Amino acid sequence: MTNSTEKSSKELQARLAKTQDHARLTQAEKRQAKGFNTARENIEKLCSGKLFREYGQVAVAAQRQRRNYEELQTETAADGVITGIAPINNECITLNPHANISSHDTVLIVNDYSVLAGTQGYFHHLKLDRIIEVALNKQLPIIMLTEGGGGRPGDTDITTINSGLQCTTFSRWAGLTGKVPRIAVNNGYCFAGNAALFGAADITIATASSFIGMAGPAMIEGGGLGKFNPTDIGPIDTQAKNGVVDIVVRDESHAIEIAKTCLGFFQGCHTDWEAPIDSALDCVLPDDRRYVYDMHKVISGIVDINSFVEIGKQYGSAIILGFARIEGKPIGLIASNCKVLGGAIDVDAAKKLNRFMKLCDLFAIPIVSLCDTPGFMVGPEHEKNGAVRYLSELFATGANLSIDFVAVVIRKCYGLGAQAMLAGSTSKPSYMLSWPTGEFGAMGLEGAIKLGFKKELEKQTEPTKRQALFDKLLAQQYEKGKALEVATVLEIDAVIEPRDTREIVLAALK
């Protein structure tokens, strides 16, 4: 090695070292005191020791006019955002040739809160724009850690820009919708521009220590809307219940683990899986059809053990949905939850379901539907929430699905709500199945009797006789709507034993 080459090499290593945690001990210790990881530690957890090809590592904040350049190299390392590419899940996922993803390579974007509170400066945005362009050109999925305080007003070097509204980062990020999967992870404060990036992702994951809002305290106060602490704005309980956060996790390390798991569903088949026991579904339903049960037990009896990742657990909980696997094959799973509103689909559940079905369709992930619903949730209060608009949108989404859609009726299959769970009708799924306990009808049996036989019931003035007539008519309607009877007129394709569900669904998806 010549003297000039050796000198250049030492200069390079010294410069790169200034971006590492050992050169930024004060900032690293502050993170550790909070129980948080540093940005570099999160990169390492994402890469799991694999090569990380970093973009723009030696960038600094555009503040050379007001601060010492040597100081900026350490204090504003990478201008507050680490970007690059590394392979994710290549040791356990076999790529799906039908998916949009052709490589395990994944774009990683980690906002660094230890640099100017993770705010977005001029070069910060240029780095984001560059890596988003790379992701689009190479068709690479993205995992982004979004912690940060939004726009940065202190970049004094850029003197030819007034408003900053020419920034293209947000439109570029949103423009990736349907082109590559985008998973956003948050821990700590996430305000303004950072929150806009978080909220536009396909899957949003946040720790219990997250506070997420479209404006931070300074912006709210500056707008004359009052003075608030950062912890008053968008706490996790609020953002999980309103659907902003899809998955709530313990901490950053847990969030990264879940993000990699979610990414795997878009990549392809898991090489290591374990089937539930054959008898898992034998006793999940109560003897009395009026009693509730745990749909999660049904799900567990069908999918690979520990493979189900629920999306939006605290939001629109009349429907359970998420990603899972059957013999390692990824599926989107939607299921009625009879423990909430009896399984009736309300506006929040419809919004959640609509978004999820579109996501699965965009990335060629087949859907399995487990239906047990009395229909749509109705009434004056629900109409105030726009029920007609949001419930009807489910039919538009279902009608335009291009993926395999397999439906299994567990118990109730009534009315428009049931049709929405079936992507439009019993003829829409590629395979329309039912357990023997399935019940079918244009509306709930009890309501159908009260409406259809109103005059007959009113003639029975004695309460005991009226109840006896009601019970008789109900039994007759139940017999007519049983799965076995409906199958005779070809409204469904097959009636199956519960314990055969996994095997038959898998065969239908193949």
Short mmCIF file of C-alpha atoms in Angstrom, two decimals:
data_model
loop_
_atom_site.label_atom_id
_atom_site.label_comp_id
_atom_site.label_asym_id
_atom_site.label_seq_id
_atom_site.Cartn_x
_atom_site.Cartn_y
_atom_site.Cartn_z
CA MET A 1 0.00 0.00 0.00
CA THR A 2 1.47 3.36 -1.02
CA ASN A 3 1.75 6.20 1.47
CA SER A 4 -1.00 8.17 -0.27
CA THR A 5 -3.36 5.19 -0.30
CA GLU A 6 -2.61 4.43 3.33
CA LYS A 7 -3.23 8.04 4.27
CA SER A 8 -6.54 8.09 2.42
CA SER A 9 -7.58 4.83 4.04
CA LYS A 10 -6.85 6.15 7.53
CA GLU A 11 -8.73 9.34 6.73
CA LEU A 12 -11.73 7.29 5.57
CA GLN A 13 -11.74 5.06 8.63
CA ALA A 14 -11.42 8.04 10.97
CA ARG A 15 -14.28 9.82 9.23
CA LEU A 16 -16.57 6.79 9.29
CA ALA A 17 -15.74 6.17 12.94
CA LYS A 18 -17.28 9.52 13.84
CA THR A 19 -20.72 8.15 12.91
CA GLN A 20 -20.44 5.16 15.26
CA ASP A 21 -21.70 4.86 18.82
CA HIS A 22 -18.23 4.70 20.37
CA ALA A 23 -17.56 8.21 19.04
CA ARG A 24 -20.92 9.44 20.30
CA LEU A 25 -20.92 8.06 23.82
CA THR A 26 -22.97 10.85 25.40
CA GLN A 27 -25.80 10.33 22.91
CA ALA A 28 -25.61 6.55 23.26
CA GLU A 29 -25.76 6.75 27.04
CA LYS A 30 -28.88 8.93 26.87
CA ARG A 31 -30.58 6.27 24.78
CA GLN A 32 -29.52 3.51 27.12
CA ALA A 33 -30.76 5.49 30.14
CA LYS A 34 -34.24 5.45 28.59
CA GLY A 35 -34.01 1.73 27.89
CA PHE A 36 -33.88 2.46 24.14
CA ASN A 37 -31.49 1.20 21.47
CA THR A 38 -29.22 3.47 19.47
CA ALA A 39 -29.93 3.77 15.75
CA ARG A 40 -26.79 1.75 14.98
CA GLU A 41 -27.88 -0.98 17.39
CA ASN A 42 -31.24 -1.17 15.61
CA ILE A 43 -29.45 -1.52 12.27
CA GLU A 44 -27.44 -4.41 13.70
CA LYS A 45 -30.59 -6.11 14.99
CA LEU A 46 -32.23 -5.72 11.59
CA CYS A 47 -29.21 -7.10 9.72
CA SER A 48 -28.38 -9.92 12.15
CA GLY A 49 -24.69 -9.66 11.31
CA LYS A 50 -25.15 -9.56 7.54
CA LEU A 51 -23.51 -6.97 5.31
CA PHE A 52 -25.24 -3.58 5.43
CA ARG A 53 -24.54 -1.43 2.38
CA GLU A 54 -25.00 2.07 3.72
CA TYR A 55 -25.98 5.10 1.63
CA GLY A 56 -24.92 8.62 2.63
CA GLN A 57 -23.10 7.70 5.84
CA VAL A 58 -20.89 10.81 5.92
CA ALA A 59 -23.69 13.36 5.46
CA VAL A 60 -24.01 16.09 8.08
CA ALA A 61 -26.70 18.65 8.80
CA ALA A 62 -26.83 21.67 6.50
CA GLN A 63 -25.59 23.92 9.29
CA ARG A 64 -21.96 24.66 8.41
CA GLN A 65 -22.66 28.40 8.51
CA ARG A 66 -23.61 28.27 12.17
CA ARG A 67 -21.63 25.32 13.58
CA ASN A 68 -18.11 23.91 13.42
CA TYR A 69 -17.73 21.30 10.66
CA GLU A 70 -15.76 18.92 12.86
CA GLU A 71 -18.52 19.09 15.46
CA LEU A 72 -21.21 18.45 12.84
CA GLN A 73 -19.48 15.23 11.77
CA THR A 74 -20.17 13.69 15.17
CA GLU A 75 -23.11 15.67 16.52
CA THR A 76 -25.15 15.38 13.30
CA ALA A 77 -23.84 12.03 12.08
CA ALA A 78 -25.51 10.85 8.84
CA ASP A 79 -27.80 13.88 9.18
CA GLY A 80 -30.08 11.95 11.51
CA VAL A 81 -31.09 9.05 9.29
CA ILE A 82 -29.26 5.81 8.47
CA THR A 83 -30.19 4.34 5.09
CA GLY A 84 -29.00 1.27 3.22
CA ILE A 85 -29.68 -2.27 2.06
CA ALA A 86 -29.23 -5.68 3.70
CA PRO A 87 -30.66 -9.18 3.16
CA ILE A 88 -33.49 -10.04 5.55
CA ASN A 89 -34.91 -13.52 6.26
CA ASN A 90 -32.69 -15.20 3.63
CA GLU A 91 -31.95 -18.02 6.07
CA CYS A 92 -35.59 -19.06 6.53
CA ILE A 93 -37.78 -17.75 3.68
CA THR A 94 -37.99 -19.17 0.17
CA LEU A 95 -38.95 -16.39 -2.22
CA ASN A 96 -42.37 -16.63 -3.85
CA PRO A 97 -41.99 -16.38 -7.66
CA HIS A 98 -45.51 -14.94 -7.91
CA ALA A 99 -44.81 -12.07 -5.50
CA ASN A 100 -43.40 -8.68 -6.44
CA ILE A 101 -40.21 -9.38 -4.48
CA SER A 102 -37.30 -11.02 -6.30
CA SER A 103 -34.61 -10.70 -3.63
CA HIS A 104 -34.17 -10.94 0.14
CA ASP A 105 -32.48 -7.55 -0.02
CA THR A 106 -34.43 -5.00 1.99
CA VAL A 107 -34.09 -1.24 2.26
CA LEU A 108 -33.54 -0.16 5.86
CA ILE A 109 -34.27 3.38 7.03
CA VAL A 110 -33.56 4.17 10.68
CA ASN A 111 -34.21 7.68 11.94
CA ASP A 112 -31.69 8.64 14.62
CA TYR A 113 -33.30 10.52 17.51
CA SER A 114 -29.88 11.23 19.02
CA VAL A 115 -29.22 13.61 16.10
CA LEU A 116 -31.23 16.81 16.51
CA ALA A 117 -34.20 14.85 17.94
CA GLY A 118 -34.51 12.84 14.72
CA THR A 119 -35.72 15.88 12.81
CA GLN A 120 -35.82 15.95 9.01
CA GLY A 121 -33.28 18.33 7.46
CA TYR A 122 -32.21 19.10 3.91
CA PHE A 123 -29.72 16.26 3.43
CA HIS A 124 -31.89 13.97 5.55
CA HIS A 125 -34.62 14.35 2.93
CA LEU A 126 -32.18 13.90 0.06
CA LYS A 127 -31.07 10.62 1.62
CA LEU A 128 -34.66 9.47 1.98
CA ASP A 129 -35.44 10.40 -1.62
CA ARG A 130 -32.37 8.55 -2.87
CA ILE A 131 -33.07 5.29 -1.00
CA ILE A 132 -36.77 5.38 -1.92
CA GLU A 133 -35.74 5.68 -5.58
CA VAL A 134 -33.41 2.70 -5.16
CA ALA A 135 -36.20 0.67 -3.54
CA LEU A 136 -38.53 1.45 -6.44
CA ASN A 137 -35.98 0.67 -9.15
CA LYS A 138 -34.83 -2.57 -7.54
CA GLN A 139 -38.32 -3.55 -6.26
CA LEU A 140 -37.08 -3.86 -2.69
CA PRO A 141 -39.32 -3.86 0.42
CA ILE A 142 -38.66 -1.28 3.12
CA ILE A 143 -38.50 -1.35 6.90
CA MET A 144 -38.45 2.18 8.33
CA LEU A 145 -37.94 3.20 11.97
CA THR A 146 -39.67 6.55 12.25
CA GLU A 147 -38.77 8.06 15.65
CA GLY A 148 -38.29 11.81 15.27
CA GLY A 149 -39.67 15.30 15.71
CA GLY A 150 -40.62 16.23 12.15
CA GLY A 151 -39.27 19.13 10.08
CA ARG A 152 -36.06 20.93 11.10
CA PRO A 153 -36.03 24.74 10.80
CA GLY A 154 -32.33 25.15 11.73
CA ASP A 155 -30.65 24.16 8.44
CA THR A 156 -29.15 27.55 7.58
CA ASP A 157 -26.90 26.51 4.69
CA ILE A 158 -29.78 26.17 2.22
CA THR A 159 -30.56 29.80 1.40
CA THR A 160 -32.45 29.45 -1.87
CA ILE A 161 -35.46 27.63 -0.42
CA ASN A 162 -38.23 29.50 1.37
CA SER A 163 -41.14 27.21 2.17
CA GLY A 164 -39.62 23.75 1.78
CA LEU A 165 -42.86 22.65 0.16
CA GLN A 166 -40.94 21.41 -2.88
CA CYS A 167 -39.86 18.42 -0.72
CA THR A 168 -40.74 15.21 -2.58
CA THR A 169 -40.14 12.65 0.18
CA PHE A 170 -43.75 12.25 1.24
CA SER A 171 -45.14 11.83 -2.27
CA ARG A 172 -42.29 9.46 -3.20
CA TRP A 173 -42.97 7.34 -0.11
CA ALA A 174 -46.72 7.26 -0.78
CA GLY A 175 -46.00 6.52 -4.44
CA LEU A 176 -44.57 3.14 -3.42
CA THR A 177 -48.06 1.96 -2.46
CA GLY A 178 -48.74 -1.35 -4.15
CA LYS A 179 -45.23 -1.47 -5.64
CA VAL A 180 -43.15 -2.64 -2.66
CA PRO A 181 -44.19 -3.58 0.90
CA ARG A 182 -43.47 -0.85 3.47
CA ILE A 183 -43.31 -1.61 7.18
CA ALA A 184 -43.01 1.29 9.62
CA VAL A 185 -41.80 0.84 13.20
CA ASN A 186 -41.95 3.48 15.90
CA ASN A 187 -40.58 3.91 19.38
CA GLY A 188 -40.68 7.15 21.38
CA TYR A 189 -41.79 10.46 19.89
CA CYS A 190 -42.98 10.54 16.29
CA PHE A 191 -44.41 13.87 15.19
CA ALA A 192 -45.24 15.82 12.03
CA GLY A 193 -43.27 14.61 8.98
CA ASN A 194 -42.09 11.48 10.76
CA ALA A 195 -45.71 10.64 11.64
CA ALA A 196 -46.76 11.25 8.03
CA LEU A 197 -44.27 8.60 6.91
CA PHE A 198 -45.37 6.22 9.66
CA GLY A 199 -49.07 6.55 8.88
CA ALA A 200 -48.64 6.00 5.14
CA ALA A 201 -46.93 2.60 5.53
CA ASP A 202 -48.63 -0.69 4.68
CA ILE A 203 -48.09 -2.11 8.19
CA THR A 204 -47.50 0.04 11.27
CA ILE A 205 -45.81 -1.31 14.39
CA ALA A 206 -45.25 0.72 17.56
CA THR A 207 -43.88 0.14 21.03
CA ALA A 208 -45.75 0.82 24.25
CA SER A 209 -43.45 3.86 24.66
CA SER A 210 -44.67 5.53 21.46
CA PHE A 211 -46.34 8.92 21.09
CA ILE A 212 -47.46 9.62 17.53
CA GLY A 213 -49.06 12.79 16.20
CA MET A 214 -49.32 14.94 13.09
CA ALA A 215 -47.86 17.82 15.10
CA GLY A 216 -45.57 18.09 18.10
CA PRO A 217 -45.97 20.41 21.10
CA ALA A 218 -44.24 23.40 19.47
CA MET A 219 -46.38 23.31 16.34
CA ILE A 220 -49.59 22.89 18.35
CA GLU A 221 -48.73 25.80 20.62
CA GLY A 222 -47.61 27.91 17.64
CA GLY A 223 -50.99 27.35 16.04
CA GLY A 224 -52.70 28.76 19.11
CA LEU A 225 -54.17 25.42 20.10
CA GLY A 226 -52.78 25.25 23.60
CA LYS A 227 -49.71 24.01 25.42
CA PHE A 228 -49.15 20.25 25.72
CA ASN A 229 -46.44 17.88 26.82
CA PRO A 230 -45.16 15.42 24.21
CA THR A 231 -46.69 12.58 26.21
CA ASP A 232 -50.14 14.17 25.82
CA ILE A 233 -50.04 13.70 22.06
CA GLY A 234 -51.06 10.39 20.47
CA PRO A 235 -50.22 7.88 23.22
CA ILE A 236 -50.19 4.25 22.17
CA ASP A 237 -53.56 3.41 23.76
CA THR A 238 -55.21 6.04 21.58
CA GLN A 239 -53.40 5.17 18.38
CA ALA A 240 -54.03 1.42 18.72
CA LYS A 241 -57.75 1.84 19.33
CA ASN A 242 -58.27 4.21 16.40
CA GLY A 243 -56.39 2.03 13.91
CA VAL A 244 -53.26 4.16 13.40
CA VAL A 245 -51.07 1.42 14.91
CA ASP A 246 -51.58 -2.09 13.54
CA ILE A 247 -49.39 -3.98 16.02
CA VAL A 248 -48.36 -2.95 19.54
CA VAL A 249 -45.10 -4.42 20.84
CA ARG A 250 -42.99 -4.26 24.01
CA ASP A 251 -39.86 -2.46 22.84
CA GLU A 252 -37.62 -1.79 19.85
CA SER A 253 -36.06 -5.24 19.81
CA HIS A 254 -39.51 -6.87 19.83
CA ALA A 255 -40.66 -4.43 17.13
CA ILE A 256 -37.77 -5.41 14.86
CA GLU A 257 -38.51 -9.09 15.38
CA ILE A 258 -42.16 -8.57 14.41
CA ALA A 259 -41.23 -6.36 11.45
CA LYS A 260 -38.98 -9.09 10.03
CA THR A 261 -41.75 -11.65 10.59
CA CYS A 262 -44.28 -9.45 8.76
CA LEU A 263 -41.83 -8.89 5.91
CA GLY A 264 -41.55 -12.66 5.54
CA PHE A 265 -45.22 -12.96 4.60
CA PHE A 266 -44.57 -10.78 1.54
CA GLN A 267 -41.36 -12.60 0.64
CA GLY A 268 -42.60 -16.19 0.43
CA CYS A 269 -42.72 -19.56 2.20
CA HIS A 270 -41.16 -20.33 5.56
CA THR A 271 -38.98 -23.40 5.48
CA ASP A 272 -39.67 -24.34 9.11
CA TRP A 273 -43.27 -24.93 10.23
CA GLU A 274 -45.28 -27.07 12.63
CA ALA A 275 -48.87 -28.22 12.17
CA PRO A 276 -51.51 -28.12 14.94
CA ILE A 277 -52.78 -31.43 16.29
CA ASP A 278 -55.50 -33.13 14.21
CA SER A 279 -58.10 -32.89 16.97
CA ALA A 280 -57.59 -29.15 17.60
CA LEU A 281 -60.95 -28.20 16.03
CA ASP A 282 -63.07 -31.02 17.40
CA CYS A 283 -64.45 -29.14 20.40
CA VAL A 284 -64.05 -25.41 19.72
CA LEU A 285 -67.79 -24.73 19.25
CA PRO A 286 -70.28 -24.84 22.16
CA ASP A 287 -73.26 -27.19 21.93
CA ASP A 288 -75.72 -24.28 22.09
CA ARG A 289 -75.60 -22.24 18.87
CA ARG A 290 -76.41 -19.09 20.84
CA TYR A 291 -73.24 -19.21 22.91
CA VAL A 292 -70.02 -17.42 21.99
CA TYR A 293 -66.63 -19.06 21.54
CA ASP A 294 -63.03 -18.03 20.89
CA MET A 295 -62.36 -17.66 17.15
CA HIS A 296 -58.64 -17.55 17.91
CA LYS A 297 -58.90 -21.26 18.80
CA VAL A 298 -60.36 -21.94 15.37
CA ILE A 299 -57.52 -20.02 13.76
CA SER A 300 -54.93 -21.89 15.83
CA GLY A 301 -56.42 -25.21 14.70
CA ILE A 302 -55.95 -24.33 11.03
CA VAL A 303 -52.69 -22.41 10.62
CA ASP A 304 -49.11 -23.35 11.45
CA ILE A 305 -48.29 -23.15 15.15
CA ASN A 306 -47.28 -19.61 16.26
CA SER A 307 -47.57 -18.27 12.71
CA PHE A 308 -50.55 -15.92 13.13
CA VAL A 309 -49.69 -12.22 13.41
CA GLU A 310 -52.83 -10.21 14.16
CA ILE A 311 -53.31 -6.77 12.62
CA GLY A 312 -55.38 -4.10 14.36
CA LYS A 313 -56.27 -6.17 17.41
CA GLN A 314 -57.68 -3.21 19.34
CA TYR A 315 -59.46 -1.59 16.39
CA GLY A 316 -62.59 -2.83 14.64
CA SER A 317 -62.38 -5.96 16.77
CA ALA A 318 -65.64 -7.48 15.47
CA ILE A 319 -63.31 -8.85 12.81
CA ILE A 320 -60.03 -10.62 13.54
CA LEU A 321 -57.47 -10.43 10.75
CA GLY A 322 -53.78 -10.79 10.08
CA PHE A 323 -51.16 -12.88 8.36
CA ALA A 324 -50.50 -16.58 8.96
CA ARG A 325 -49.04 -19.64 7.27
CA ILE A 326 -50.27 -23.11 6.30
CA GLU A 327 -47.38 -25.51 5.70
CA GLY A 328 -45.18 -22.44 5.49
CA LYS A 329 -47.28 -20.80 2.76
CA PRO A 330 -48.32 -17.21 3.62
CA ILE A 331 -52.01 -16.32 3.75
CA GLY A 332 -54.10 -13.37 4.76
CA LEU A 333 -56.69 -14.50 7.29
CA ILE A 334 -59.98 -12.77 8.08
CA ALA A 335 -62.41 -14.07 10.70
CA SER A 336 -65.59 -13.00 12.47
CA ASN A 337 -65.35 -12.40 16.21
CA CYS A 338 -68.62 -13.40 17.88
CA LYS A 339 -67.33 -12.03 21.21
CA VAL A 340 -67.67 -8.47 19.85
CA LEU A 341 -71.09 -7.30 18.62
CA GLY A 342 -71.95 -10.95 18.06
CA GLY A 343 -69.65 -10.82 15.03
CA ALA A 344 -71.66 -8.07 13.32
CA ILE A 345 -69.49 -5.88 11.09
CA ASP A 346 -69.44 -2.22 12.16
CA VAL A 347 -67.76 0.73 10.43
CA ASP A 348 -64.37 0.34 12.11
CA ALA A 349 -64.27 -3.39 11.32
CA ALA A 350 -65.24 -2.64 7.71
CA LYS A 351 -62.46 -0.06 7.31
CA LYS A 352 -59.92 -2.47 8.73
CA LEU A 353 -61.11 -5.34 6.54
CA ASN A 354 -61.22 -3.22 3.40
CA ARG A 355 -57.63 -2.01 3.83
CA PHE A 356 -56.37 -5.50 4.59
CA MET A 357 -58.01 -7.18 1.59
CA LYS A 358 -56.54 -4.53 -0.71
CA LEU A 359 -53.08 -5.06 0.79
CA CYS A 360 -53.25 -8.84 0.26
CA ASP A 361 -54.43 -8.37 -3.31
CA LEU A 362 -51.64 -5.90 -4.12
CA PHE A 363 -48.97 -8.38 -3.08
CA ALA A 364 -50.49 -11.68 -4.24
CA ILE A 365 -51.21 -13.08 -0.78
CA PRO A 366 -54.28 -15.40 -0.88
CA ILE A 367 -57.06 -14.88 1.66
CA VAL A 368 -58.80 -17.41 3.87
CA SER A 369 -62.08 -16.21 5.38
CA LEU A 370 -63.69 -17.76 8.48
CA CYS A 371 -67.28 -16.51 8.54
CA ASP A 372 -69.59 -16.36 11.55
CA THR A 373 -71.55 -13.15 11.33
CA PRO A 374 -75.20 -12.10 11.74
CA GLY A 375 -74.55 -9.36 9.16
CA PHE A 376 -73.75 -5.66 9.22
CA MET A 377 -74.19 -3.66 12.42
CA VAL A 378 -77.13 -1.33 11.90
CA GLY A 379 -79.05 1.43 13.67
CA PRO A 380 -79.06 5.24 13.91
CA GLU A 381 -75.77 5.44 15.83
CA HIS A 382 -73.92 3.45 13.22
CA GLU A 383 -75.37 5.53 10.39
CA LYS A 384 -73.74 8.58 12.00
CA ASN A 385 -70.40 6.90 11.33
CA GLY A 386 -71.04 6.58 7.60
CA ALA A 387 -72.15 2.95 7.61
CA VAL A 388 -73.66 3.08 4.10
CA ARG A 389 -70.41 4.38 2.61
CA TYR A 390 -67.87 2.20 4.43
CA LEU A 391 -69.81 -1.05 4.56
CA SER A 392 -70.65 -0.82 0.87
CA GLU A 393 -66.98 -0.34 -0.05
CA LEU A 394 -66.35 -3.94 1.00
CA PHE A 395 -68.26 -5.13 -2.05
CA ALA A 396 -66.17 -3.01 -4.41
CA THR A 397 -62.98 -4.39 -2.90
CA GLY A 398 -64.23 -7.99 -2.95
CA ALA A 399 -65.40 -7.74 -6.54
CA ASN A 400 -61.95 -6.65 -7.69
CA LEU A 401 -59.82 -9.22 -5.87
CA SER A 402 -57.52 -11.13 -8.20
CA ILE A 403 -56.08 -13.53 -5.60
CA ASP A 404 -57.27 -16.94 -4.41
CA PHE A 405 -60.04 -16.53 -1.83
CA VAL A 406 -61.17 -19.55 0.17
CA ALA A 407 -64.10 -19.18 2.56
CA VAL A 408 -65.20 -21.42 5.42
CA VAL A 409 -68.49 -20.79 7.22
CA ILE A 410 -68.10 -21.75 10.88
CA ARG A 411 -71.61 -20.96 12.10
CA LYS A 412 -73.67 -17.87 11.12
CA CYS A 413 -73.68 -16.69 7.52
CA TYR A 414 -76.41 -14.07 7.31
CA GLY A 415 -77.18 -11.10 5.14
CA LEU A 416 -74.99 -8.51 3.48
CA GLY A 417 -72.37 -8.79 6.20
CA ALA A 418 -71.82 -12.45 5.38
CA GLN A 419 -71.57 -11.63 1.70
CA ALA A 420 -68.88 -9.07 2.54
CA MET A 421 -66.94 -11.77 4.41
CA LEU A 422 -67.18 -13.91 1.25
CA ALA A 423 -65.84 -11.17 -1.08
CA GLY A 424 -69.35 -10.54 -2.41
CA SER A 425 -71.39 -13.75 -2.45
CA THR A 426 -71.16 -17.51 -1.94
CA SER A 427 -70.15 -17.81 -5.60
CA LYS A 428 -67.14 -15.46 -5.37
CA PRO A 429 -64.64 -17.64 -3.40
CA SER A 430 -62.56 -20.10 -5.40
CA TYR A 431 -63.77 -22.72 -2.89
CA MET A 432 -66.83 -22.09 -0.73
CA LEU A 433 -66.92 -24.38 2.31
CA SER A 434 -68.92 -24.79 5.48
CA TRP A 435 -68.72 -26.77 8.65
CA PRO A 436 -71.88 -28.83 9.40
CA THR A 437 -72.77 -26.12 11.97
CA GLY A 438 -73.14 -23.49 9.24
CA GLU A 439 -76.37 -21.48 9.14
CA PHE A 440 -77.38 -19.49 6.06
CA GLY A 441 -80.01 -16.88 5.40
CA ALA A 442 -80.80 -13.39 4.16
CA MET A 443 -80.89 -12.23 7.78
CA GLY A 444 -80.62 -13.66 11.29
CA LEU A 445 -83.12 -16.44 11.94
CA GLU A 446 -84.77 -14.77 14.93
CA GLY A 447 -85.21 -11.49 13.04
CA ALA A 448 -86.53 -13.31 9.98
CA ILE A 449 -89.22 -15.02 12.05
CA LYS A 450 -90.29 -11.80 13.77
CA LEU A 451 -90.50 -9.97 10.47
CA GLY A 452 -91.81 -12.69 8.17
CA PHE A 453 -94.38 -14.18 10.56
CA LYS A 454 -95.40 -11.04 12.40
CA LYS A 455 -99.15 -11.52 11.81
CA GLU A 456 -99.14 -15.17 12.87
CA LEU A 457 -97.30 -14.35 16.07
CA GLU A 458 -99.60 -11.42 16.89
CA LYS A 459 -102.63 -13.70 16.65
CA GLN A 460 -101.27 -15.72 19.57
CA THR A 461 -102.24 -13.44 22.43
CA GLU A 462 -101.15 -15.93 25.09
CA PRO A 463 -97.39 -15.49 25.71
CA THR A 464 -96.72 -19.21 26.17
CA LYS A 465 -98.38 -20.16 22.88
CA ARG A 466 -96.70 -17.27 21.08
CA GLN A 467 -93.30 -18.45 22.30
CA ALA A 468 -94.10 -22.03 21.31
CA LEU A 469 -95.04 -20.89 17.78
CA PHE A 470 -91.90 -18.79 17.57
CA ASP A 471 -89.73 -21.75 18.60
CA LYS A 472 -91.45 -24.00 16.06
CA LEU A 473 -90.97 -21.53 13.21
CA LEU A 474 -87.36 -20.94 14.28
CA ALA A 475 -86.62 -24.68 14.17
CA GLN A 476 -88.12 -24.89 10.69
CA GLN A 477 -86.05 -21.97 9.44
CA TYR A 478 -82.92 -23.43 10.99
CA GLU A 479 -83.45 -26.73 9.19
CA LYS A 480 -83.93 -24.94 5.86
CA GLY A 481 -80.77 -22.88 6.35
CA LYS A 482 -78.45 -25.65 7.54
CA ALA A 483 -75.22 -26.09 5.61
CA LEU A 484 -76.23 -29.54 4.38
CA GLU A 485 -79.51 -28.21 2.96
CA VAL A 486 -77.88 -25.18 1.36
CA ALA A 487 -75.31 -27.47 -0.26
CA THR A 488 -78.07 -29.45 -1.99
CA VAL A 489 -79.01 -26.42 -4.07
CA LEU A 490 -75.35 -25.61 -4.81
CA GLU A 491 -75.17 -22.32 -2.91
CA ILE A 492 -71.93 -23.65 -1.39
CA ASP A 493 -69.37 -26.07 -2.79
CA ALA A 494 -68.88 -28.48 0.10
CA VAL A 495 -69.61 -29.25 3.74
CA ILE A 496 -66.54 -30.50 5.59
CA GLU A 497 -65.60 -31.85 8.99
CA PRO A 498 -63.86 -29.21 11.13
CA ARG A 499 -60.73 -31.34 11.57
CA ASP A 500 -60.30 -31.50 7.77
CA THR A 501 -60.28 -27.71 7.34
CA ARG A 502 -56.52 -27.20 7.25
CA GLU A 503 -55.89 -29.95 4.72
CA ILE A 504 -58.72 -28.89 2.41
CA VAL A 505 -57.89 -25.18 2.54
CA LEU A 506 -54.25 -25.94 1.76
CA ALA A 507 -55.24 -28.09 -1.22
CA ALA A 508 -57.53 -25.30 -2.49
CA LEU A 509 -54.70 -22.76 -2.26
CA LYS A 510 -52.28 -25.01 -4.14
#
